[in-house]
Coordinates of C-alpha atoms and ligand atoms in Angstrom, one line a residue:
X1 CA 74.1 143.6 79.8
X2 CA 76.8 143.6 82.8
X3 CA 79.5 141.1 82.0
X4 CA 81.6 142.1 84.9
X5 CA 81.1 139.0 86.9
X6 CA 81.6 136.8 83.9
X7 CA 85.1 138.9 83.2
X8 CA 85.9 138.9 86.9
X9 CA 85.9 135.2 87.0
X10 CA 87.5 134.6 83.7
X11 CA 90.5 137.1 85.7
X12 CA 89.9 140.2 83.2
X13 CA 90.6 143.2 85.6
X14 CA 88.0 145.9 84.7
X15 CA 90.5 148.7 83.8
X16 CA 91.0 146.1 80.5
X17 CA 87.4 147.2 79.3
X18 CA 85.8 150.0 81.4
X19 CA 87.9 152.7 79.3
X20 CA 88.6 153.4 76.1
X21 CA 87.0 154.7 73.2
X22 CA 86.4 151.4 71.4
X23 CA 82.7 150.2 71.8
X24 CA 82.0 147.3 72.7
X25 CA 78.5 145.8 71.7
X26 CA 76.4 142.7 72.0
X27 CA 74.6 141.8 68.8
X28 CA 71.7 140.3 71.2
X29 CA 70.2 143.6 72.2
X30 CA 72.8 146.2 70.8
X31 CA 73.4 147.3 73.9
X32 CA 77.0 148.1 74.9
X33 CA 79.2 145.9 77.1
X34 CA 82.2 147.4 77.2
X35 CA 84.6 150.0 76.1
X36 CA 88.1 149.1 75.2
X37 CA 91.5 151.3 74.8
X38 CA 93.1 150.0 71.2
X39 CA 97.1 150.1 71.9
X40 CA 99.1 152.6 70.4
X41 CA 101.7 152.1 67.7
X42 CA 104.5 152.1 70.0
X43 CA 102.7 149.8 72.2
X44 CA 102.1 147.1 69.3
X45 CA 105.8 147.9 68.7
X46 CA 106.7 146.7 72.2
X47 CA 104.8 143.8 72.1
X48 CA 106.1 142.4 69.0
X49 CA 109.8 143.5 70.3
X50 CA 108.5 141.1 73.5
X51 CA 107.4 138.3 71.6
X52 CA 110.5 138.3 69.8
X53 CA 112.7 137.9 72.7
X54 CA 110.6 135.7 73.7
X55 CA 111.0 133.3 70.8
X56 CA 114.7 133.4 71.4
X57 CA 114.3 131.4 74.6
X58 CA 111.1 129.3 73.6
X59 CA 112.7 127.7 70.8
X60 CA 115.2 125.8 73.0
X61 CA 112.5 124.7 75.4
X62 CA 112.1 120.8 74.4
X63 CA 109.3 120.4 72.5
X64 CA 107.3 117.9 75.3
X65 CA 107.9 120.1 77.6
X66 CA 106.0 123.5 75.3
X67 CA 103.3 120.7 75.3
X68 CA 103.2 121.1 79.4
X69 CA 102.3 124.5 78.7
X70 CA 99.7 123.9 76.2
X71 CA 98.3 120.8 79.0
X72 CA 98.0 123.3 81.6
X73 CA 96.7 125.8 79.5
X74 CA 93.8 123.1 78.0
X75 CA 93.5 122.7 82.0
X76 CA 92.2 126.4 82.5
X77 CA 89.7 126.2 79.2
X78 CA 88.2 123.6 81.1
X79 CA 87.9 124.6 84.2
X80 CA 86.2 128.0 82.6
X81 CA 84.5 126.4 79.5
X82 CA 80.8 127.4 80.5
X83 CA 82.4 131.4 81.3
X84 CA 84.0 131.8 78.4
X85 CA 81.2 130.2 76.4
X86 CA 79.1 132.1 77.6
X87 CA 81.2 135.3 76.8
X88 CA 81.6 134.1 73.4
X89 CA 77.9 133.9 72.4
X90 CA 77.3 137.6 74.5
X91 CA 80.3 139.1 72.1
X92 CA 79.7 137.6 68.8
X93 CA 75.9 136.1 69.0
X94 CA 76.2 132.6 68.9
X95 CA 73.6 130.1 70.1
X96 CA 75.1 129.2 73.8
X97 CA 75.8 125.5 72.9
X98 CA 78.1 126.9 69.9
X99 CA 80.1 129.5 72.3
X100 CA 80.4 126.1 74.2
X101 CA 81.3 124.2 71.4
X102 CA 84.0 127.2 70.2
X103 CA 85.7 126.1 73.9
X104 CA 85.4 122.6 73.7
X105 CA 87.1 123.1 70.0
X106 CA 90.1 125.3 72.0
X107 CA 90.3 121.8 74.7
X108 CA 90.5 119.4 71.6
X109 CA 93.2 121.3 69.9
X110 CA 95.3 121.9 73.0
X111 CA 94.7 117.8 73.1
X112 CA 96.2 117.2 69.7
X113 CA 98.9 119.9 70.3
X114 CA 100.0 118.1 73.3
X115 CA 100.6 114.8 71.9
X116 CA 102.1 116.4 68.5
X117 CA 104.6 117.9 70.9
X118 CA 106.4 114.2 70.7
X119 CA 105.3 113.8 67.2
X120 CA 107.0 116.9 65.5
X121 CA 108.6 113.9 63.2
X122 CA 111.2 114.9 60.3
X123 CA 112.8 112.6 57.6
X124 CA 116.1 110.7 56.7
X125 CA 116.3 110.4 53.5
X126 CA 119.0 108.4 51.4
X127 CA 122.1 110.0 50.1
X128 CA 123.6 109.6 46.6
X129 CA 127.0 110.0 47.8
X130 CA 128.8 107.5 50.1
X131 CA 129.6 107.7 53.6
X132 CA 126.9 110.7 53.8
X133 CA 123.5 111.2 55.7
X134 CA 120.6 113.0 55.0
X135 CA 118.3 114.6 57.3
X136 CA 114.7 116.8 57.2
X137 CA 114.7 119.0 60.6
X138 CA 111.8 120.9 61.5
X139 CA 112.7 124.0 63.6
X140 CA 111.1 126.7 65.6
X141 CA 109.9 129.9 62.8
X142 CA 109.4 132.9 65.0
X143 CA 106.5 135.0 66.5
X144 CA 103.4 134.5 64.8
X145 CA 100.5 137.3 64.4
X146 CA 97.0 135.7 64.2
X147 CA 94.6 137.9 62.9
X148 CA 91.0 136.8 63.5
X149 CA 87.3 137.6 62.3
X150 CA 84.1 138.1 64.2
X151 CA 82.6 134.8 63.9
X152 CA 85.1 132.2 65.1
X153 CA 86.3 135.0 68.1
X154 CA 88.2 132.4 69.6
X155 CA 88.6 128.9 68.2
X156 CA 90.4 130.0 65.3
X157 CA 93.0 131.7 67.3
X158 CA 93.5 128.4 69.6
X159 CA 94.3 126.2 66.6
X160 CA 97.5 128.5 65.2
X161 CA 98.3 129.3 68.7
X162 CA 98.5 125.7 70.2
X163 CA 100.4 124.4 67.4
X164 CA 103.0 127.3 67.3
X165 CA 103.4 127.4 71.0
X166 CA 104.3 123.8 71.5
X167 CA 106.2 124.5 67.6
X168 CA 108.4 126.6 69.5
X169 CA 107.0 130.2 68.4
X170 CA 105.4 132.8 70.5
X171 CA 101.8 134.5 69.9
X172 CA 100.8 138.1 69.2
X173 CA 97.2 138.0 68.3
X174 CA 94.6 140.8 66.8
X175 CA 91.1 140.0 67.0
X176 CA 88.2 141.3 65.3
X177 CA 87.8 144.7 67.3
X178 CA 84.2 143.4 67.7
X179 CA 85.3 140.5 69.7
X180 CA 88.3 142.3 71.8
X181 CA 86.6 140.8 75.0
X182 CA 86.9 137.1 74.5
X183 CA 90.4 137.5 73.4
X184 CA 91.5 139.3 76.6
X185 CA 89.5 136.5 78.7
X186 CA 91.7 134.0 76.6
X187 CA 94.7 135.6 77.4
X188 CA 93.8 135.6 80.8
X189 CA 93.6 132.3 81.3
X190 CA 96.4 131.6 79.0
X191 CA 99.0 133.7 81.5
X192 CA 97.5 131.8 84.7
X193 CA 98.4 128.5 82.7
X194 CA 102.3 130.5 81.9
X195 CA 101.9 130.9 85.9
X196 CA 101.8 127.2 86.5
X197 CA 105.1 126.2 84.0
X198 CA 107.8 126.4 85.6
X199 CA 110.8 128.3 83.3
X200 CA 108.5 129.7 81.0
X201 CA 109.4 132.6 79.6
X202 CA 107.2 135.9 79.8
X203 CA 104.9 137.3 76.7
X204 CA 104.6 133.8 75.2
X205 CA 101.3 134.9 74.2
X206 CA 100.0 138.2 74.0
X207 CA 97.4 140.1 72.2
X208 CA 96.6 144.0 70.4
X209 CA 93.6 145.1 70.8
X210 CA 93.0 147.3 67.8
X211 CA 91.0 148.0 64.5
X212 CA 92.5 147.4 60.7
X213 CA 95.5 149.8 61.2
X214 CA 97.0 147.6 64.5
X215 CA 96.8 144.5 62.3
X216 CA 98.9 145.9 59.1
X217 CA 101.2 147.6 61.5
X218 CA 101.5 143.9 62.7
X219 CA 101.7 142.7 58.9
X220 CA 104.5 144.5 58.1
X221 CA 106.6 144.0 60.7
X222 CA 109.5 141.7 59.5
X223 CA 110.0 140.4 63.3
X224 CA 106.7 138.3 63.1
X225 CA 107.6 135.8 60.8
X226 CA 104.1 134.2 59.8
X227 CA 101.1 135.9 59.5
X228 CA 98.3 133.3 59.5
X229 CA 95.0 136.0 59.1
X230 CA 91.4 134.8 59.6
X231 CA 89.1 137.0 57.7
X232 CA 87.5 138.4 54.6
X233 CA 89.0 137.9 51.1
X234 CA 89.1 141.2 50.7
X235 CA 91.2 141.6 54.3
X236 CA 93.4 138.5 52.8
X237 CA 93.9 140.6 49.2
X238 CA 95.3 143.4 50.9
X239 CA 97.5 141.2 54.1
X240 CA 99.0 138.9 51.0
X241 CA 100.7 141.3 49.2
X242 CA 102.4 143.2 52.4
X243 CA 103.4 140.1 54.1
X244 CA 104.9 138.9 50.5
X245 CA 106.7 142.3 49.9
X246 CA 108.9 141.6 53.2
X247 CA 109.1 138.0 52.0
X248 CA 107.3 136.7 55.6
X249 CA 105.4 133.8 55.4
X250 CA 101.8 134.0 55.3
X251 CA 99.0 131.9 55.8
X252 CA 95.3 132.6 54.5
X253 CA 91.7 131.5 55.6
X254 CA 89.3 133.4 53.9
X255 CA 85.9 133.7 52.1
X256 CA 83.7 131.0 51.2
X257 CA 80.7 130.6 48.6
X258 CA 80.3 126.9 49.9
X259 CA 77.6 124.5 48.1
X260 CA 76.0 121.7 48.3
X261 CA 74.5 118.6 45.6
X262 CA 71.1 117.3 46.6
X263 CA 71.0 113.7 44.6
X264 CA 67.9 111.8 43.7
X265 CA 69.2 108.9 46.0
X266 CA 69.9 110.8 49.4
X267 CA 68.4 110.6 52.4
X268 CA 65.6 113.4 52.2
X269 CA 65.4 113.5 56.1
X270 CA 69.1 113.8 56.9
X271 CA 69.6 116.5 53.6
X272 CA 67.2 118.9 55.4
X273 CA 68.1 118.9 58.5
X274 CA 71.7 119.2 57.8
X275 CA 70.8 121.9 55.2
X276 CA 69.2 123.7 57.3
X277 CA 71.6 123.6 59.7
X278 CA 74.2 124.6 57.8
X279 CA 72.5 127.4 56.2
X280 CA 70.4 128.7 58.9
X281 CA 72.3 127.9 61.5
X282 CA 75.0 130.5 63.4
X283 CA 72.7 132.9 61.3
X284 CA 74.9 132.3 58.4
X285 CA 77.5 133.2 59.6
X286 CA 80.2 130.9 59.2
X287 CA 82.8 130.5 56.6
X288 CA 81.5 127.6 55.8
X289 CA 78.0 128.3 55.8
X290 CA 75.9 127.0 53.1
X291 CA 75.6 129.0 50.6
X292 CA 74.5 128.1 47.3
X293 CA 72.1 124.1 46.9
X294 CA 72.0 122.4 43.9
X295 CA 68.7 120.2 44.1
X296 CA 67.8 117.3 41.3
X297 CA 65.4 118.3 39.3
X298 CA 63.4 115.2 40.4
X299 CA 63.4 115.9 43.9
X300 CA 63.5 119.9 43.8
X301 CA 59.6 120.7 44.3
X302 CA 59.5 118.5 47.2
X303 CA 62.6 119.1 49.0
X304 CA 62.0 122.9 48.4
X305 CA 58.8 123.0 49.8
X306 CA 60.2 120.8 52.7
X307 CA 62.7 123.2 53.6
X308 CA 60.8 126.4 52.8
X309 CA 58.2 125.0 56.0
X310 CA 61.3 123.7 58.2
X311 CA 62.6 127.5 57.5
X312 CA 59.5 129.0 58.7
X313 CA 59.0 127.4 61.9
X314 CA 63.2 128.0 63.2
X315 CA 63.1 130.0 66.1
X316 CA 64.9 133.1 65.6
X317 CA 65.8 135.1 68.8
X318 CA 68.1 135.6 71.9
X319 CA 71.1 132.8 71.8
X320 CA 71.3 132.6 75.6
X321 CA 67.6 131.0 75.6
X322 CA 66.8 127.2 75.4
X323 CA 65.3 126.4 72.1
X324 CA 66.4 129.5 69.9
X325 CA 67.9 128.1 66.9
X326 CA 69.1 131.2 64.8
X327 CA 70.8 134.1 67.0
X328 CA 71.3 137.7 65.5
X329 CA 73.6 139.1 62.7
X330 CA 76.6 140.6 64.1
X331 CA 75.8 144.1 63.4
X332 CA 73.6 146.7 61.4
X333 CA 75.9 147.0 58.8
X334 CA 75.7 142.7 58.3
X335 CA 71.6 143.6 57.9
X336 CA 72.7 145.7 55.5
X337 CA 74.8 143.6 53.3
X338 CA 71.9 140.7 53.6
X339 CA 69.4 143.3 52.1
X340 CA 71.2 144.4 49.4
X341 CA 72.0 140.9 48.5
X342 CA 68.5 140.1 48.7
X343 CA 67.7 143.2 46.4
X344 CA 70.3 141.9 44.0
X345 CA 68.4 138.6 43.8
X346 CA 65.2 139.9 43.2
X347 CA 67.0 142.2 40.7
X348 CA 68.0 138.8 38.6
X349 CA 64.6 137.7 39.1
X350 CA 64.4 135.5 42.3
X351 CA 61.8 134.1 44.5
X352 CA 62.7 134.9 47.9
X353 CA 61.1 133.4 51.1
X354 CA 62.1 134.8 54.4
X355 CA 64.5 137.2 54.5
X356 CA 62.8 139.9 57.0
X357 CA 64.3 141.9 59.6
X358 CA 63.1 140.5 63.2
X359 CA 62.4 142.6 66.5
X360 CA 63.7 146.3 67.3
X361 CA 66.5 145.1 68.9
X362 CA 69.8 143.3 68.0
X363 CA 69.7 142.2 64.6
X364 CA 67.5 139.3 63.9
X365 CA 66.2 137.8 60.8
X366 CA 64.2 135.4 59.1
X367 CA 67.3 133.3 57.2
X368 CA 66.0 133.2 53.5
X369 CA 65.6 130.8 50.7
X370 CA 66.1 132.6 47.1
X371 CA 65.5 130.3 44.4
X372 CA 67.7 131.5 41.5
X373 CA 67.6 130.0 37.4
X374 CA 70.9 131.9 36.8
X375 CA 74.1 130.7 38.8
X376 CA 75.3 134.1 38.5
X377 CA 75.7 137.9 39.4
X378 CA 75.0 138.0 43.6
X379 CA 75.1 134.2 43.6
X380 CA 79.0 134.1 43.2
X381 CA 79.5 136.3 46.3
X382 CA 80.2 135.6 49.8
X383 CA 77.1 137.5 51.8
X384 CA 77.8 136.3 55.4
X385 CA 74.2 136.1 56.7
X386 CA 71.4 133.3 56.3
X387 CA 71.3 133.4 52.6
X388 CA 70.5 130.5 50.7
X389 CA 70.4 130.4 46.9
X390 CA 68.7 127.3 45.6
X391 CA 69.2 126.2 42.0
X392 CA 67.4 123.1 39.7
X393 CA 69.8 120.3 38.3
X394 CA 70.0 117.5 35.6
X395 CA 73.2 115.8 35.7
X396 CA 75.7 115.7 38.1
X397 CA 78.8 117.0 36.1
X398 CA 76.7 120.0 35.3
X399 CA 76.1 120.7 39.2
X400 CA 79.6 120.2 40.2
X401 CA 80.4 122.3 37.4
X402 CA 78.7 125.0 38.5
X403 CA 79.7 124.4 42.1
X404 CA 83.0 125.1 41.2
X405 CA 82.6 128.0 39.0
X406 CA 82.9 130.5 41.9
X407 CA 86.2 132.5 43.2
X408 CA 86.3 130.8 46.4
X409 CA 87.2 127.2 47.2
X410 CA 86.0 126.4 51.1
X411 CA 83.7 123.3 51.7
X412 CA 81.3 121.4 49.5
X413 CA 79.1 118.4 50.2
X414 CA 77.3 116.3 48.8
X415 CA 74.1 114.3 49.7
X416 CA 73.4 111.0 48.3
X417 CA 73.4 107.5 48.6
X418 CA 74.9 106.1 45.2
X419 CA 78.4 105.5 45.8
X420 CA 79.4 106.4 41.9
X421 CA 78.5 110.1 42.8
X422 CA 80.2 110.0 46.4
X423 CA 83.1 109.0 44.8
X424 CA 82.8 111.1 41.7
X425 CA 81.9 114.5 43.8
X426 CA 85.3 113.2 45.9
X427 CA 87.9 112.8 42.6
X428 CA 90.1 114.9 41.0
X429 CA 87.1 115.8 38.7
X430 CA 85.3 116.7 41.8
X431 CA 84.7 119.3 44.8
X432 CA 87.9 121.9 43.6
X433 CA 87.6 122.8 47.4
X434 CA 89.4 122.3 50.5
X435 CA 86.9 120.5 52.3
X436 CA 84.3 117.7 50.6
X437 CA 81.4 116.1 52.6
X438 CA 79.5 113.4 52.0
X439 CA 76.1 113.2 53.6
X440 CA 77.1 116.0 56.1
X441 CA 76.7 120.1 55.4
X442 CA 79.9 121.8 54.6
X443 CA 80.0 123.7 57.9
X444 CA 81.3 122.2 61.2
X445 CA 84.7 120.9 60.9
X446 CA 86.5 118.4 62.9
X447 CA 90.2 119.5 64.3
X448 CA 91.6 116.5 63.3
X449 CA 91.2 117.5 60.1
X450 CA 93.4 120.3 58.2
X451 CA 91.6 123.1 57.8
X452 CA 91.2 125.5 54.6
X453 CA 90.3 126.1 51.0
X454 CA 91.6 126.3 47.6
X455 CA 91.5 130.0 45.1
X456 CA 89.9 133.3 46.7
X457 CA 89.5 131.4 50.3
X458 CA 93.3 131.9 50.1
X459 CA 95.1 128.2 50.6
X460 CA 96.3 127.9 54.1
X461 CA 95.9 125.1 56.0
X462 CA 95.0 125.0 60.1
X463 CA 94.4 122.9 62.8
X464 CA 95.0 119.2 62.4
X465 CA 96.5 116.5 60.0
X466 CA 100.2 118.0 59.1
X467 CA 99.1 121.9 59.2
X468 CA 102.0 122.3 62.0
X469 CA 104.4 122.3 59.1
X470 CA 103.3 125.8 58.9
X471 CA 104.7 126.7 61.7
X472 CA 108.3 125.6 61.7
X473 CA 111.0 125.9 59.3
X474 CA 112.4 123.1 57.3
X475 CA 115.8 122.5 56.9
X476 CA 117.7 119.7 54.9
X477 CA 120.4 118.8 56.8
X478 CA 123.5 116.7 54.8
X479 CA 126.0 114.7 57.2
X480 CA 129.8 113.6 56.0
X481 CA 130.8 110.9 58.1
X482 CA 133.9 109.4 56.1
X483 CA 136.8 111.3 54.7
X484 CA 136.0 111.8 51.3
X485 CA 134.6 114.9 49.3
X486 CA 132.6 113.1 46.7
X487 CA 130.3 116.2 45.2
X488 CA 126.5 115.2 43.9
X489 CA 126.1 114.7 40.3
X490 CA 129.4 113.3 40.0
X491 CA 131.0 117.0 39.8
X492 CA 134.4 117.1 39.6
X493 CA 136.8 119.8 41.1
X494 CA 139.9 118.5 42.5
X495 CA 142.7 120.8 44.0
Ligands
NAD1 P1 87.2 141.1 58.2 O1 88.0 140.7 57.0 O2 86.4 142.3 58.2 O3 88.2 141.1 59.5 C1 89.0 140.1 60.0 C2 90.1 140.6 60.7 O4 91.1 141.2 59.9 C3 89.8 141.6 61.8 O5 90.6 141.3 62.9 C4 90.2 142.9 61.2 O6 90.6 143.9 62.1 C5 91.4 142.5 60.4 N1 91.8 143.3 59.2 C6 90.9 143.8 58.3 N2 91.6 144.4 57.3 C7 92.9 144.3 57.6 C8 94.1 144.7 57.0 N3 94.1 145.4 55.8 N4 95.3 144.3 57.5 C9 95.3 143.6 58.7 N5 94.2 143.2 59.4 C10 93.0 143.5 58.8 O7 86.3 139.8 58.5 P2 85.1 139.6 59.5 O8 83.9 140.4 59.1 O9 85.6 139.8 60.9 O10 84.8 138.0 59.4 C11 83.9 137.5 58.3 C12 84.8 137.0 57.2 O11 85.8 136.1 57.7 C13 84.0 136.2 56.2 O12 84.4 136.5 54.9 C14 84.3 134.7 56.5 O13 84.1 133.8 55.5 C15 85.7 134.9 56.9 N6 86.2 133.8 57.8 C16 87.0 132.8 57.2 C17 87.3 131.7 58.0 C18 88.2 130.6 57.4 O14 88.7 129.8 58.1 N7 88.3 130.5 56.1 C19 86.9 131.6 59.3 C20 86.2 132.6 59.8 C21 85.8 133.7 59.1

């Protein structure tokens, strides 16, 4: 596939991906697209050293004004939506309207950012002591590393990278080293928005292309104050740690093993088709995919069979074409992973339907419905491909329960009609994840929303609502305006 026009006019000079001995492939046909150079330690060392200074003159930039830069920068996204749409679903597989919809999620964020650049509110807060003033600041934190997965190869980077820029922190990003292409067209677009801003200063944003070893170099490295890292659990088990040992700050979006309820009330039509949406759909392949489906027991032969025949007739196939509904894995080793999972399942005595490898190129496959008794063994892992486990339930408590008796805490939803269970599945007694739907999958989020989930999916919080707390430093700020010393508590120590 020759994506030289497409980089051309995304401004990605081909010495960026015509060398190198990183291969690049496209999960539609396996073929290769590209071949990258990873940077060198000393490179990576440079750039962080860049960012750095950076930060020193970006954090005095008025916040409005960082918002300019994010405008101009939303300005270029548009004007190259359907390019780097198109990029996204050639790099990571996507259906076409999702690579879109990935863009259109970069605009909306660089929309919020821009008005949160007037909005980056702290508090006053009453004093004890007389004649004193209390304040809450919120203050520029420092260069932030984004590490990102596969999946989301650009969104996720746009939502930490609009709120720390107009935040007053510089960018150094490492993405997936199967999506290095995507990032470079993003950078490329963000410097011809830097172009346009008058005063800004150089290396606001910048990225390292590299594999695992680039991105703990990055990890360590006390001059990037936050690490916000996209990825697997076990990628977030071993970033944690490192960042924690340097005392950085560090914020986590990992693994999911996300689940929806089924009631006896809910709309039958609407459950499927958002099931199989968010099971099916992106091949399974988001973080919050559906994973696991508790049905009632009342309803469960019928939905079931429903959605074993709506399975059957998705069109699997080439994500470019009209019509397709489920594109490829991402690569052979994905395949893989959905095979042994499957082999695990049949191992604790499943029913499987679908599940087959598709075509002899790319990696396509029917997504597969495994109807499980036990909620247990390969059930309570993340496999991140079109796995569905479906499980048989009574009463509610028992299915949200279960629900929550994995190691990861991403999205839930619930399906149903009966505002008792809405509001149940929504209480403290509820959903122990970071995201709860009612009558809507767990997968597509919002960006007004904050972003995350709760135990093994690691706790951070992106993208909308207060998450650009993250990316500034508090500090409580305590004013003397009259002539006394009066200390807190009534503590005396006069000299
Ligand atoms: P991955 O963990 O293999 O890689 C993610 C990124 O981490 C890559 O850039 C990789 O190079 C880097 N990395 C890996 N090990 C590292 C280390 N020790 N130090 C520093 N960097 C390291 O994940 P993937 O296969 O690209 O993506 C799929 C996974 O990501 C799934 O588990 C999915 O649930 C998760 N994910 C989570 C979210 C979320 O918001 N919670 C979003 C997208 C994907």
């Amino acid at each position: 596939m020759d994506i030289s026009d497409l980089m051309s006019r995304l401004g990605v000079e081909e010495r960026y991906y015509t060398r190198g001995p990183l291969s690049v492939t496209t999960p539609i046909d396996g073929s290769e697209l590209a071949q990258v150079a990873p940077d060198d330690q000393s490179v990576i060392d440079e750039k962080i050293a860049l960012a750095h200074d950076a930060f020193l003159e970006w954090r005095s930039t008025p916040a409005p004004r960082r918002g300019e830069l994010v405008r101009l920068f939303g300005d270029e996204l548009r004007k190259h939506k359907d390019d780097l749409g198109q990029l996204v679903t050639i790099e990571c597989g996507k259906l076409l309207s999702e690579g879109l919809g990935e863009v259109q999620e970069m605009i909306d964020i660089c929309d919020f950012a821009v008005g949160l650049s007037r909005q980056l509110y702290g508090l006053t807060i009453a004093s004890e002591r007389p004649g004193h003033h209390m304040r809450e600041s919120w203050h520029p934190l420092g260069p932030v590393g984004i590490i990102s997965a596969f999946n989301f190869p650009v969104a996720v980077w746009s939502w930490n990278a609009a709120l720390a820029l107009i935040c007053g922190d510089t960018c150094i990003w490492k993405p997936s080293e199967k999506t290095p292409l995507t990032a470079l067209a993003v950078q490329s677009l963000f410097e011809r928005a830097a172009s346009r801003f008058a005063d800004a200063p150089q290396h606001l944003s910048q990225v390292i292309i590299g594999e695992r070893a680039a991105g703990e170099q990055m990890v360590d490295d006390p001059r990037v104050a936050l690490i916000s890292a996209t990825g697997s659990t076990r990628m977030g088990r071993e970033v944690g740690p490192r960042v924690a040992k340097r005392f950085g700050r560090v914020l986590l979006e990992l693994g999911g093993n996300n689940a929806g309820i089924v009631a006896p009330s809910a709309d039958l039509d609407l459950s499927l088709r958002a099931v199989c949406f968010a099971a099916a759909g992106t091949a399974g392949q988001r973080c919050t995919s559906l994973r696991r489906l508790f049905v009632h027991e009342s309803i469960y032969d019928s939905f079931v069979s429903r959605l074993k025949a709506a399975y059957a007739s998705l069109p699997v196939g080439d994500p470019l074409q009209e019509g397709v509904l489920v594109g490829p894995l991402i690569d052979k080793a994905a395949l893989d992973r959905m095979h042994y999972a499957l082999d695990r399942a049949k191992a604790q005595g499943a029913a499987i339907t679908g599940g087959e490898h598709i075509g002899d190129k790319g990696w396509y496959v029917r997504p597969a419905i495994v109807e499980v008794d036990e909620h247990d063994g390969i059930v309570l892992e993340e496999t991140f491909a079109p796995v569905l486990y479906v499980m048989r339930y009574d009463e509610l408590n028992e299915a949200i329960a279960l629900q929550n008796s994995v190691p990861q805490g991403l999205s839930s939803c619930i399906f149903t009609r009966d505002v008792l269970e809405a509001e149940q599945f929504l209480s403290a007694t509820g959903s122990d994840c970071g995201i709860a739907n009612v009558n809507i999958g767990p997968s597509g989020a919002e960006i007004g929303g904050a972003f995350g989930g709760e135990k093994e999916t690691g706790g951070g919080r992106e993208s909308g609502s207060d998450a650009w707390k993250a990316y500034m430093r508090r500090q409580t700020q305590t004013v003397n305006y009259s002539t006394a010393l009066p200390l807190a508590q009534g503590v005396k120590f006069d000299i």
